[in-house]
Amino acid sequence: MAILHFSIAPEYNSVYLASRTLRDVPYDFRERIIPFTPDCVSIPCTYWNDGDTNFTVGEALEIPMSTPPTFDGILNTPEKKLIFFDANEPEFASIPVPTVKTRIRVWIDHPREPENVIVAWG
């Protein structure tokens, strides 16, 4: 499967990852660098007026990383797809996954305002 690349400058400096568009997303970045629930992962981004956040998304086998991820967990994916969205845009990227529960790993290059985010699934 191909690696997906996209850049975004979300108004509220976070992007959400889920299997379907949710309206109840984890948001307390004071407790965790990457807040999450079994159904949604909140990924911090650069403030929109400071520039874009660059995302690289792909299967874990295609994105070998030598450092531990900032987040490593299991996401419910009953729709068998990952949807990236924010507070204003219901879906700006999606990728199919083969299972109803998907391991997600996220690497970010800054704990509050990352410019680069890597998401590996599987």
Coordinates of C-alpha atoms in Angstrom, one line a residue:
M1 CA 0.0 0.0 0.0
A2 CA 1.3 3.5 -0.8
I3 CA 2.4 6.0 1.8
L4 CA 0.2 9.0 2.2
H5 CA 1.6 12.5 2.5
F6 CA -0.4 15.6 3.3
S7 CA 0.1 19.0 5.0
I8 CA -2.5 20.9 7.0
A9 CA -2.8 24.0 9.1
P10 CA -5.8 23.3 11.4
E11 CA -7.3 26.3 13.0
Y12 CA -7.4 24.6 16.5
N13 CA -3.9 23.1 16.2
S14 CA -5.0 19.4 16.4
V15 CA -6.0 16.7 14.0
Y16 CA -8.1 13.7 15.0
L17 CA -7.7 10.1 13.8
A18 CA -10.7 7.7 14.0
S19 CA -12.5 5.1 11.9
R20 CA -15.6 7.4 11.6
T21 CA -16.2 11.1 12.1
L22 CA -16.8 11.7 15.8
R23 CA -18.0 14.7 17.6
D24 CA -16.6 13.6 21.0
V25 CA -12.9 13.7 20.7
P26 CA -10.2 13.6 23.4
Y27 CA -8.7 17.0 23.9
D28 CA -6.8 17.3 27.2
F29 CA -3.3 17.9 26.0
R30 CA -2.2 18.7 29.6
E31 CA -2.6 15.1 30.7
R32 CA -1.0 13.5 27.7
I33 CA 1.1 14.6 24.8
I34 CA -1.3 12.6 22.5
P35 CA -4.8 12.2 24.2
F36 CA -6.8 9.2 23.0
T37 CA -9.8 7.0 23.6
P38 CA -10.4 3.6 22.1
D39 CA -12.2 5.3 19.2
C40 CA -10.1 8.4 18.5
V41 CA -6.5 9.8 18.7
S42 CA -5.9 13.5 19.0
I43 CA -2.6 14.6 17.4
P44 CA -1.1 18.0 18.2
C45 CA -0.2 20.3 15.3
T46 CA 1.7 23.5 14.6
Y47 CA -0.5 26.6 15.3
W48 CA -2.2 27.4 12.0
N49 CA -0.6 30.9 11.7
D50 CA 2.9 29.5 12.2
G51 CA 2.6 27.2 9.2
D52 CA 1.6 23.7 8.1
T53 CA 2.0 20.4 9.9
N54 CA 3.3 17.7 7.5
F55 CA 1.9 14.2 7.9
T56 CA 3.3 10.9 6.6
V57 CA 0.9 7.9 7.0
G58 CA 1.5 4.3 6.1
E59 CA 1.6 0.7 7.1
A60 CA 4.1 0.0 9.8
L61 CA 6.2 -2.3 7.6
E62 CA 6.6 0.6 5.1
I63 CA 7.6 3.2 7.8
P64 CA 10.5 1.7 9.8
M65 CA 11.4 4.0 12.7
S66 CA 14.5 3.6 14.9
T67 CA 13.0 5.6 17.9
P68 CA 10.1 4.7 20.2
P69 CA 6.8 6.3 19.2
T70 CA 5.2 9.1 21.1
F71 CA 1.9 7.1 21.0
D72 CA 1.4 3.4 20.6
G73 CA -2.1 2.0 21.0
I74 CA -5.0 0.1 19.6
L75 CA -7.8 2.1 17.8
N76 CA -11.2 0.7 17.1
T77 CA -11.7 0.7 13.3
P78 CA -15.1 -0.9 12.7
E79 CA -15.4 0.9 9.3
K80 CA -11.9 -0.6 8.4
K81 CA -10.5 2.8 7.5
L82 CA -8.7 5.6 9.2
I83 CA -10.1 9.1 8.8
F84 CA -8.2 12.2 9.5
F85 CA -10.3 15.2 10.4
D86 CA -10.3 18.4 12.5
A87 CA -12.9 20.7 14.1
N88 CA -13.8 22.3 10.8
E89 CA -13.2 19.6 8.2
P90 CA -15.1 16.3 8.6
E91 CA -12.6 14.4 6.5
F92 CA -9.5 15.6 4.7
A93 CA -7.7 12.2 4.3
S94 CA -8.5 8.6 4.8
I95 CA -6.8 5.2 4.3
P96 CA -8.2 1.7 4.3
V97 CA -7.1 -0.8 7.0
P98 CA -7.7 -4.6 7.0
T99 CA -9.0 -5.1 10.6
V100 CA -11.6 -3.7 13.0
K101 CA -8.9 -3.0 15.6
T102 CA -5.8 -1.4 14.4
R103 CA -2.5 -0.7 16.1
I104 CA -1.5 2.9 15.7
R105 CA 1.9 4.4 16.3
V106 CA 2.6 8.2 16.2
W107 CA 5.9 10.0 16.1
I108 CA 6.0 13.8 16.5
D109 CA 9.0 16.1 16.4
H110 CA 7.8 18.5 19.1
P111 CA 5.5 17.7 22.1
R112 CA 3.2 20.8 21.7
E113 CA 3.6 22.1 18.1
P114 CA 5.1 19.4 15.8
E115 CA 5.9 20.3 12.2
N116 CA 6.3 16.7 11.3
V117 CA 4.0 13.8 12.3
I118 CA 4.4 10.2 11.3
V119 CA 1.5 7.7 11.7
A120 CA 2.1 4.0 11.2
W121 CA -0.7 1.5 11.3
G122 CA -0.7 -2.2 11.7

